Coordinates of C-alpha atoms and ligand atoms in Angstrom, one line a residue:
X1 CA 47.3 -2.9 24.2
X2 CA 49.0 0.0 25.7
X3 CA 52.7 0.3 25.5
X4 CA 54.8 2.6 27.2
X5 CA 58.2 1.5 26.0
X6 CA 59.1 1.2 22.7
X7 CA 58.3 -2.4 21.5
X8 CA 61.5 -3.3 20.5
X9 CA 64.1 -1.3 22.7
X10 CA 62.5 -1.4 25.8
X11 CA 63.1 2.1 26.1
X12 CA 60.7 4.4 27.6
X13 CA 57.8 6.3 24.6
X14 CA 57.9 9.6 24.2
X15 CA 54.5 10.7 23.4
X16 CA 54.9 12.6 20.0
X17 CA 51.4 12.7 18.6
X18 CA 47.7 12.6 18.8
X19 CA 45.0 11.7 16.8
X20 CA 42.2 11.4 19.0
X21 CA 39.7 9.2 19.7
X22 CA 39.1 6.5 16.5
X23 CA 37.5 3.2 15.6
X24 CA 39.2 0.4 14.1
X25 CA 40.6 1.8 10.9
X26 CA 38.8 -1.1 8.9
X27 CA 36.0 -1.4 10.9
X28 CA 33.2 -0.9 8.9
X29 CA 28.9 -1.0 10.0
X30 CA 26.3 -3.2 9.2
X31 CA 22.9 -1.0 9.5
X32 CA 21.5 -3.1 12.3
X33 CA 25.2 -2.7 13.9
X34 CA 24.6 1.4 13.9
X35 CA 22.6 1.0 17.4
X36 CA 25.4 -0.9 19.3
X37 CA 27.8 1.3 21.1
X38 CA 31.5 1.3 18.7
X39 CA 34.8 0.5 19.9
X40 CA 36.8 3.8 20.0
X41 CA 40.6 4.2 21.3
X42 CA 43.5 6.8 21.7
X43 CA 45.3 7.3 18.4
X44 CA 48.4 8.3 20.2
X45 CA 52.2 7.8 18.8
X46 CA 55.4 7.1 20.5
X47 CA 59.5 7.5 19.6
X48 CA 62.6 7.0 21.4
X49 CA 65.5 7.8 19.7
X50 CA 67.5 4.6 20.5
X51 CA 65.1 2.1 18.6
X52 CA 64.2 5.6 16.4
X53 CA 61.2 3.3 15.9
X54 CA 57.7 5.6 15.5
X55 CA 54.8 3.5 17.0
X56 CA 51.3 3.3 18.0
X57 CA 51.1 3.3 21.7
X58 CA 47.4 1.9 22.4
X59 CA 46.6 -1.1 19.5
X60 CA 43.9 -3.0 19.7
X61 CA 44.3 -6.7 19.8
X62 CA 45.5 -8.2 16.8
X63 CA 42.2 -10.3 16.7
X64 CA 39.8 -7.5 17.3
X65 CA 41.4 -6.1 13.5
X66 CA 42.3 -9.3 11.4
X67 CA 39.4 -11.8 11.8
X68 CA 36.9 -13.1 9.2
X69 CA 35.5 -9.9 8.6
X70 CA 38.5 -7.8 8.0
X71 CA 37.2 -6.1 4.8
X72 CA 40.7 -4.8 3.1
X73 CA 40.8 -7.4 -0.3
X74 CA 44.1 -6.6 -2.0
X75 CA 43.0 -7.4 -5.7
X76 CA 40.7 -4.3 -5.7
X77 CA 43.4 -2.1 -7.0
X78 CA 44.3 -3.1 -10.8
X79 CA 47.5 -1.0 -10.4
X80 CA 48.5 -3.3 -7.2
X81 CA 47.8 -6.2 -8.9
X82 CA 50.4 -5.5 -11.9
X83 CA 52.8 -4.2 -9.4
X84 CA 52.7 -8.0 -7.5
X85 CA 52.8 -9.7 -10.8
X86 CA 55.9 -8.2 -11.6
X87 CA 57.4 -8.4 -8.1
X88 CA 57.2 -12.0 -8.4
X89 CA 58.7 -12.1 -11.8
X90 CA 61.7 -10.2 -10.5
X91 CA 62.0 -12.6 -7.8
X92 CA 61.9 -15.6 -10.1
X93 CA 64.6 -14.0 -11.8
X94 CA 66.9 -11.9 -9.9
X95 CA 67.9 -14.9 -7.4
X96 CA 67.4 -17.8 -10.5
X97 CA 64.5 -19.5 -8.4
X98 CA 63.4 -22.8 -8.9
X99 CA 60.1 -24.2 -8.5
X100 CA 60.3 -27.2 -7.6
X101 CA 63.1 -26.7 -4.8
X102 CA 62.6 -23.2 -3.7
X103 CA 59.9 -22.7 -1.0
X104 CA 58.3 -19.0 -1.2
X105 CA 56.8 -18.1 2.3
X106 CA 54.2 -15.1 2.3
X107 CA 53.2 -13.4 5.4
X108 CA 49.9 -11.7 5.2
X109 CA 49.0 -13.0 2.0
X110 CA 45.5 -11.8 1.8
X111 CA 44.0 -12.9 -1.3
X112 CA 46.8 -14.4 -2.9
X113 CA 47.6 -11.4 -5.2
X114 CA 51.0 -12.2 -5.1
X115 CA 51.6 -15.6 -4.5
X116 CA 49.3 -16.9 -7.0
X117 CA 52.0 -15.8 -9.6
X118 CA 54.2 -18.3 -8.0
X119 CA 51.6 -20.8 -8.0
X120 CA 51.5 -20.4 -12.0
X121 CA 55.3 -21.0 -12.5
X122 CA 54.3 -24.2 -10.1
X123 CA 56.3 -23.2 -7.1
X124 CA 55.8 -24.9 -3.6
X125 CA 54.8 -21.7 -1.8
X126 CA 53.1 -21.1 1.8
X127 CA 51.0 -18.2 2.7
X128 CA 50.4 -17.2 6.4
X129 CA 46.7 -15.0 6.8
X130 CA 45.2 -15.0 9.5
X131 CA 41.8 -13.4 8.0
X132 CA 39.0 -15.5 7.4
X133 CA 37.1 -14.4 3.9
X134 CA 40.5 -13.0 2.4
X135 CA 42.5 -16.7 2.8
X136 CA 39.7 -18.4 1.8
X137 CA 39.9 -16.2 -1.8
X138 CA 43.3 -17.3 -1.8
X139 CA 42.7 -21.0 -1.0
X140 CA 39.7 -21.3 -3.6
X141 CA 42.6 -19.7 -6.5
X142 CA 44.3 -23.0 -5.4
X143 CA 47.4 -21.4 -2.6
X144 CA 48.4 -23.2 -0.1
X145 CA 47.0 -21.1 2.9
X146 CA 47.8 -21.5 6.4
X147 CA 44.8 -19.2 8.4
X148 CA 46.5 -18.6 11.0
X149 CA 49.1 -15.1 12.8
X150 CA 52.7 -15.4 11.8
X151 CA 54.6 -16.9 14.8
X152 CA 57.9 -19.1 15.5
X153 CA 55.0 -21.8 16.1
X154 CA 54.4 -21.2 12.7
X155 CA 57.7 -21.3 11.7
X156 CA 58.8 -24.3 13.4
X157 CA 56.0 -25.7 11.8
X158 CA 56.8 -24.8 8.2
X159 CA 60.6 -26.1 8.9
X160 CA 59.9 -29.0 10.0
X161 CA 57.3 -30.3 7.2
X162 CA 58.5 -28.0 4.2
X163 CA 62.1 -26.9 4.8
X164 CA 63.6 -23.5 5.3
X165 CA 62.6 -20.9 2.9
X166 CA 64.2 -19.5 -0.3
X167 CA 61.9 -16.4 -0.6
X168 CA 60.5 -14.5 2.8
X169 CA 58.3 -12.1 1.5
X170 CA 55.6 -9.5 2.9
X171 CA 54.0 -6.5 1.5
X172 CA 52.3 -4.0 4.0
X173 CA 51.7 -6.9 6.7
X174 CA 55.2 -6.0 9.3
X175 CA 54.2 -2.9 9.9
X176 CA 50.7 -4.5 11.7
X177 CA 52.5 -6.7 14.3
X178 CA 52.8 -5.7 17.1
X179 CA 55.5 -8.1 18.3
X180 CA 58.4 -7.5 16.5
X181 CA 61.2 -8.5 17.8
X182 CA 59.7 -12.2 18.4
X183 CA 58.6 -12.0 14.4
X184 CA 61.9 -10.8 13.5
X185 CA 63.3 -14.0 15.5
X186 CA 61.0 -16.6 13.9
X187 CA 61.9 -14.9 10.0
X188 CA 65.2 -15.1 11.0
X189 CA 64.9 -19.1 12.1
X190 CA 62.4 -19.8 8.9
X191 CA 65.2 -18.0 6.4
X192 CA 67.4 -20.4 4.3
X193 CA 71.3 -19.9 5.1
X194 CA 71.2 -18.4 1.1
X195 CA 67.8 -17.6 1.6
X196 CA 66.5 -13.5 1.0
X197 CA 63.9 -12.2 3.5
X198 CA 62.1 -8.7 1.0
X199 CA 59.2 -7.0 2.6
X200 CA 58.2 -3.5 1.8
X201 CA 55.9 -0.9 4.0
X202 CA 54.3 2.7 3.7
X203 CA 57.9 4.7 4.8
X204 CA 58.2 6.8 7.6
X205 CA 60.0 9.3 5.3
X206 CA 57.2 9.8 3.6
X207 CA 55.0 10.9 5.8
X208 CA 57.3 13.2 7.0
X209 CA 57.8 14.5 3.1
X210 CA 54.1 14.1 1.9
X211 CA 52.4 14.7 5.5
X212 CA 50.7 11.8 5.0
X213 CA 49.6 11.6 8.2
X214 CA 46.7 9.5 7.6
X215 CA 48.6 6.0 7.4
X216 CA 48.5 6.2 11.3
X217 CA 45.7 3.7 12.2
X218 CA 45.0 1.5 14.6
X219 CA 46.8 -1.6 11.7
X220 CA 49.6 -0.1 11.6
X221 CA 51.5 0.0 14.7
X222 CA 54.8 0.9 13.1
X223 CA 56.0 3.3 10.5
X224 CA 59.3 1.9 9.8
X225 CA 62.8 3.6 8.4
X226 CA 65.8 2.1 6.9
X227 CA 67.5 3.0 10.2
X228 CA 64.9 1.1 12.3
X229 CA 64.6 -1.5 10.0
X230 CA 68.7 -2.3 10.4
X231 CA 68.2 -2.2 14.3
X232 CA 65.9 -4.4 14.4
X233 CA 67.0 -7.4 11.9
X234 CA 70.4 -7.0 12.8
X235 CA 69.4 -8.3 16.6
X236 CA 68.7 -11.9 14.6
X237 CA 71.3 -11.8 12.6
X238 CA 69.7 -10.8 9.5
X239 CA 71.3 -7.4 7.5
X240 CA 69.8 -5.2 5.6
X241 CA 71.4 -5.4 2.2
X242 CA 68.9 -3.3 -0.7
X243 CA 66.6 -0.5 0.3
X244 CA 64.2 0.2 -2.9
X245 CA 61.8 3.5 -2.7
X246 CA 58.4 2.6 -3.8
X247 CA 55.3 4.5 -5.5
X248 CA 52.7 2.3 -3.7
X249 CA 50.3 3.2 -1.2
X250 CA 52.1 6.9 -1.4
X251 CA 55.6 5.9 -0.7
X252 CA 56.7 2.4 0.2
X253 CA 59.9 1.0 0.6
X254 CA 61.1 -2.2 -0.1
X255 CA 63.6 -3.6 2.4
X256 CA 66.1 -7.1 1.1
X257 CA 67.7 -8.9 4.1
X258 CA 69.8 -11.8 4.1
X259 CA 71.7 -13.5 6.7
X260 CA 75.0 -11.3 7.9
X261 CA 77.9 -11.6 5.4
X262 CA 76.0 -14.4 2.7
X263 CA 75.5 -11.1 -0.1
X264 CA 76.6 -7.9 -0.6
X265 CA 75.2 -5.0 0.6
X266 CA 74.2 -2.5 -2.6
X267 CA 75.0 1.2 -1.9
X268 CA 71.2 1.9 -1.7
X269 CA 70.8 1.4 2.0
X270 CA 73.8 4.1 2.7
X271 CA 72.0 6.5 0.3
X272 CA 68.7 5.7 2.2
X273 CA 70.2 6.1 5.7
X274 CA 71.8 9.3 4.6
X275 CA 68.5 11.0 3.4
X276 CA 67.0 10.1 6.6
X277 CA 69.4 11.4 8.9
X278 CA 68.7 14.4 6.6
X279 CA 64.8 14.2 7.5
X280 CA 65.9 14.1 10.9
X281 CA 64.0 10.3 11.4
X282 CA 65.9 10.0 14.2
X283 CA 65.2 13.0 16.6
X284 CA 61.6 13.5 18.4
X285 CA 61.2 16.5 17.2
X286 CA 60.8 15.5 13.8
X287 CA 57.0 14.1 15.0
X288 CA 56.6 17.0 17.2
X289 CA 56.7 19.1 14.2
X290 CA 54.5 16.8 11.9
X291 CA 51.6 17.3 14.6
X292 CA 51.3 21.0 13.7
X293 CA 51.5 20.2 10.2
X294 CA 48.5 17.7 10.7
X295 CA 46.7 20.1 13.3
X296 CA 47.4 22.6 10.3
X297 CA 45.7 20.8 7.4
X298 CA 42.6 19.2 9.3
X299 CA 41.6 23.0 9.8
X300 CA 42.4 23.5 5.9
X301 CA 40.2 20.3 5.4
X302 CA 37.3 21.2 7.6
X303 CA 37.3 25.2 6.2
X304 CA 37.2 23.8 2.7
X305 CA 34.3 21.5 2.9
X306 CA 32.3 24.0 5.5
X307 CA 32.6 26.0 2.1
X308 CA 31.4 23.6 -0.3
X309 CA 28.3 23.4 2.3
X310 CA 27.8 26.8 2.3
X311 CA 28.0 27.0 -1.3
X312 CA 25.5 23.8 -1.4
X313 CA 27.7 22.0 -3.3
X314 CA 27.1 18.2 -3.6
X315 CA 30.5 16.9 -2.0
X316 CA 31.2 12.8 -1.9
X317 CA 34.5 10.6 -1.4
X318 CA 35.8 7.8 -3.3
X319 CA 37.6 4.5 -1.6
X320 CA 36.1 3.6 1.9
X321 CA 40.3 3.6 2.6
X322 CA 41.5 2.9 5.9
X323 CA 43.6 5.4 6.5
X324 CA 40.5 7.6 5.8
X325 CA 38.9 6.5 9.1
X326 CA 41.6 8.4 11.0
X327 CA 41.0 11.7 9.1
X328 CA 37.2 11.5 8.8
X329 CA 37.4 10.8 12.6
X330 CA 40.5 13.1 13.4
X331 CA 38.7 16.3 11.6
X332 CA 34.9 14.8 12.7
X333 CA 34.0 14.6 8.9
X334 CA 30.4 13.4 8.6
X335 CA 27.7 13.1 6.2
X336 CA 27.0 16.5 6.6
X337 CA 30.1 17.5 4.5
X338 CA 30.4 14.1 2.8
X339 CA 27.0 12.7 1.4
X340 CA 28.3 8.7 0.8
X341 CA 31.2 7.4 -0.2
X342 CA 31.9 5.2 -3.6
X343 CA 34.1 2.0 -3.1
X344 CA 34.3 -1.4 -5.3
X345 CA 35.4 -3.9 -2.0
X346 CA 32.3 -6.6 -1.8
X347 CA 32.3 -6.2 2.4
X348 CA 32.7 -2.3 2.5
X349 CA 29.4 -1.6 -0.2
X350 CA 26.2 -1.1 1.7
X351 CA 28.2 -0.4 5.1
X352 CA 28.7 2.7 7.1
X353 CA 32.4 4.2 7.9
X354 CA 33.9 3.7 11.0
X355 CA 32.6 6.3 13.3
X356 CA 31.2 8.9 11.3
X357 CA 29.2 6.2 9.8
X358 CA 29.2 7.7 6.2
X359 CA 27.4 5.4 4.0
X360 CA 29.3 3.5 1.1
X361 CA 28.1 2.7 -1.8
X362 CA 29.5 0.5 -4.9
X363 CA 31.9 2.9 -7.2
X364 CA 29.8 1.6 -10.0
X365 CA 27.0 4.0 -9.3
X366 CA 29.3 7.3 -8.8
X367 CA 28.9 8.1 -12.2
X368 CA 25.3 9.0 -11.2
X369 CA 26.6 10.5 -8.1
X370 CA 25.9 14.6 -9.8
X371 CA 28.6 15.7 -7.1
X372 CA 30.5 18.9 -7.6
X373 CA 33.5 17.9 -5.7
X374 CA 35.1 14.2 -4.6
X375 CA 37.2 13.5 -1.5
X376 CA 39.8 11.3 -2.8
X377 CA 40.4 9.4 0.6
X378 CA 42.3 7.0 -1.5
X379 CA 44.5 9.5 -2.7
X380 CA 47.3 6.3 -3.0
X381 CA 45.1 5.1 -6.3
X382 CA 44.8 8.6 -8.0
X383 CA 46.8 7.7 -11.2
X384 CA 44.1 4.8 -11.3
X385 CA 40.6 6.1 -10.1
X386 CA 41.3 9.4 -12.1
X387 CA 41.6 7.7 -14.9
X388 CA 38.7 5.2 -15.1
X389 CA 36.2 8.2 -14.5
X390 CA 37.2 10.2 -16.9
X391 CA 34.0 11.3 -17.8
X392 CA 32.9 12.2 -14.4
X393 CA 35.9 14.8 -14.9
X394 CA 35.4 15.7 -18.5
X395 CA 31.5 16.7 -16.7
X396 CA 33.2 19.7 -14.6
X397 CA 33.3 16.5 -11.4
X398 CA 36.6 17.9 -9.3
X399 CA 38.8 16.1 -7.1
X400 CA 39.6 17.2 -3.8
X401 CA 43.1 15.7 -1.6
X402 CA 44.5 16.9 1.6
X403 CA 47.8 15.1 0.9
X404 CA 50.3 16.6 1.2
X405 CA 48.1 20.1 1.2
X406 CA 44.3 20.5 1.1
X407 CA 44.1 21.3 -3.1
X408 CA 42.3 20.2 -6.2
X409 CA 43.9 17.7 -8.7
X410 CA 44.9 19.1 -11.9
X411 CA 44.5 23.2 -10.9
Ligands
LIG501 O1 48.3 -1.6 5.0 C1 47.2 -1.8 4.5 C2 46.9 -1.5 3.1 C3 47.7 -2.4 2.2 O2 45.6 -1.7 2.7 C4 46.1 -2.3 5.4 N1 46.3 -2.0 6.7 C5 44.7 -1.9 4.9 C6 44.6 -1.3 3.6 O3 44.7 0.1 3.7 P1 43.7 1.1 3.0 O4 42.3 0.7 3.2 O5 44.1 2.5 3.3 O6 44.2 0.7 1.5 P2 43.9 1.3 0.0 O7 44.5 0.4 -0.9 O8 44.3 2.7 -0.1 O9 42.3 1.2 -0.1 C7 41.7 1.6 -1.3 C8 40.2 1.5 -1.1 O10 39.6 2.1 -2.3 C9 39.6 0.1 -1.0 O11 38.5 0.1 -0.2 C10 39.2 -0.2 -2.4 C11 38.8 1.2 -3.0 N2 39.1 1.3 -4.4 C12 38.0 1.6 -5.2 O12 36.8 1.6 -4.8 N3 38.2 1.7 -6.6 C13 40.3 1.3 -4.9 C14 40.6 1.4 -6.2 C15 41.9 1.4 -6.8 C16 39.5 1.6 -7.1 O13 39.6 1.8 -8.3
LIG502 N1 49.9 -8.2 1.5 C1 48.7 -7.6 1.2 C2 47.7 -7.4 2.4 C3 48.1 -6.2 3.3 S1 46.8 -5.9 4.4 C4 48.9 -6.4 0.4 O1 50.0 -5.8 0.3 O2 47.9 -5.9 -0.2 C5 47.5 -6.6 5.9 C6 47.3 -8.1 6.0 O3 48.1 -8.6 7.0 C7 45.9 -8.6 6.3 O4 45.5 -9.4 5.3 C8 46.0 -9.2 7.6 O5 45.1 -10.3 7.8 C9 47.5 -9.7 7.6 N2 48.1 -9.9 9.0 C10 48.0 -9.2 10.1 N3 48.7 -9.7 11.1 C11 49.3 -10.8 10.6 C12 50.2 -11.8 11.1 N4 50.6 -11.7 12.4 N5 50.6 -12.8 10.3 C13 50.2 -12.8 9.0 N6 49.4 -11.9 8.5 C14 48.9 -10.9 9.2

């Protein structure tokens, strides 16, 4: 879908970057799919500074990316499983919840790795997930799953059989849909009159600070700031009262909203807006100027691993990541600088990458891989993936990122 005004505003896009042509970010190949001609769009990005909300211009339909083979299960990262488990503790304890007359609403609840802490303290609790294999994970834990998109249908729905909602909550999910202002509506009509709407999402400022360029994919078709963030939800009535920076996926933040006036507003979200006025989030030319940095570090990339091949050095990656798709594609990284890459997600092993069709194999075996150098594409689990191959390390193994320069880990 191709949008020329800014989906919330109305206001006319200013094309600030380009990415190229890309497949869906999670689409990954079957063998016997390699023959078929792939889906490929425009990775182009928009702003206008009155919505100051950076976006995707061209998405493809929200079906075409979230079905029953999406292939993104959130349990595979141990880290992201602790940081859920104690999400949902501070929850339960920051606004005194009660099981059994506070209903928790998740949007995109994958496989349950956060609701399914609520389900242990026995709280009626509703996730929304519209992908097949992923809700059914949840469902089989024992969550109460609707499989469907988030909508004001879905809403209504929940309102009228369960009752408003305590808790709205939803981790990386808003920044996928593509309708925000109607979502923003239907959270708004869903939310309890006491209730507290937190989400968190990968945060604009950070990509401008780490050039993180690569969490621009066809899923996510907004990179949000505090300052969009407040434009948006204060249109329903909804105000943004916490901002909360956030280590995950490379810099998150976690956004608290309540109805207007209901609780008061913690000095964090002036401290937030501050900084980015600061980084300039608000002015084009902020994404004007990221471009050259990416331009800038894909030749960096590419010059690095045409050396590696020309010192016949055995170069791999590890985590088939989405957001890798739009730098394999972006820089036209194929097998013939990156041999396979190693991944532990049950749809992803014995596939091929979106585009360059790299071939993944199961993490399991990379400590037979004998490679000289490993593309981190999952740069976001470093603390983790460092750590649990040691030994591959401790062998001379070294790990290459491009984020935020091209550079070795630990040199
Ligand atoms: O926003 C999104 C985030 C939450 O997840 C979605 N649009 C899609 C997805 O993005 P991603 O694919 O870039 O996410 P990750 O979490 O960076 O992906 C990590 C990949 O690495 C997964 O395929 C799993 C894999 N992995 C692994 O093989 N071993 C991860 C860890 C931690 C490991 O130890
Ligand atoms: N919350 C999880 C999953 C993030 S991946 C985590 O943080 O790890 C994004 C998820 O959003 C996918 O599971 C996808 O199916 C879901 N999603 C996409 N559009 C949605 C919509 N309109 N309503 C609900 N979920 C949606």
């Amino acid at each position: 879908m191709s949008q020329s005004v800014c989906r919330f505003a109305n206001k006319e896009l200013t094309k600030v970057l380009d990415l190229g042509m890309q497949p869906l970010g999670n689409g990954f190949l079957a063998q016997d799919e390699l023959k078929f001609p792939e889906y490929f769009y425009q990775l182009e990005c928009g702003f206008n500074e009155e919505s100051c909300l950076f976006q995707i211009i061209n998405q493809p339909k929200p079906e075409q990316m979230f079905n029953e083979n999406y292939a993104f299960f959130s349990s595979t990262s141990t880290y992201m499983q602790n940081h859920f488990a104690k999400f949902a503790m501070n929850l339960i304890t920051k606004y005194s919840l009660n099981p059994s007359s506070d209903l928790i609403v998740e949007i995109g609840s994958n496989d349950g790795i956060l609701l399914e802490h609520f389900l242990k303290k026995d709280f009626k609790h509703i996730g929304i997930e519209p992908s097949g294999k992923v809700a059914s994970i949840a469902s089989s834990k024992g969550l109460n799953i609707i499989k469907e998109f988030f909508d004001i249908k879905i809403a209504n729905k929940i309102v009228e059989q369960s009752g408003k909602a305590k808790i709205i909550t939803s981790a990386n999910v808003l920044c996928h849909i593509p309708n925000i202002k109607d979502i923003a509506f239907a959270i708004a009509q869903l939310l309890d009159s006491k209730g507290i709407f937190v989400f968190e999402d990968p945060y604009l400022g950070d990509v401008i600070t780490k050039n993180s360029f690569d969490q621009i994919y066809d899923e996510h078709v907004f990179l949000f700031s505090a300052i969009s963030v407040q434009k948006i939800f204060n249109s329903v009535g909804l105000e943004l009262i916490d901002c909360e920076p956030l280590q995950t996926h490379g810099g998150s933040m976690r956004y608290t909203l309540a109805h207007k006036g209901v609780f008061r507003k913690n000095n964090s979200v002036e401290k937030v807006l501050e900084n980015e006025f600061k980084l300039e989030l608000d002015k084009t030319m902020t994404f004007f100027e990221l471009q050259k940095r990416i331009e800038q570090n894909k030749q960096k990339l590419i010059s690095e691993l045409e050396y590696l091949r020309k010192l016949k050095k055995r170069v791999v990656a590890y985590g088939a990541t989405s957001k890798s798709t739009t730098i394999y594609n972006y820089a036209g990284i194929g097998t013939e600088l990156v041999s396979f890459i190693y991944d532990n997600s049950p749809l992803k092993i014995g596939k091929y990458s979106p585009g360059m069709h790299i071939p993944i194999i199961s993490e399991t075996e990379f400590i037979n891989s004998n490679a000289n150098v490993t593309f981190l594409a999952a740069w976001n689990h470093s603390d983790e993936i460092i750590k649990k191959n040691y030994k591959y390390t401790q062998f001379g193994g070294k790990w290459l990122t491009h984020i935020p320069t091209v550079s070795y880990y630990h040199e």
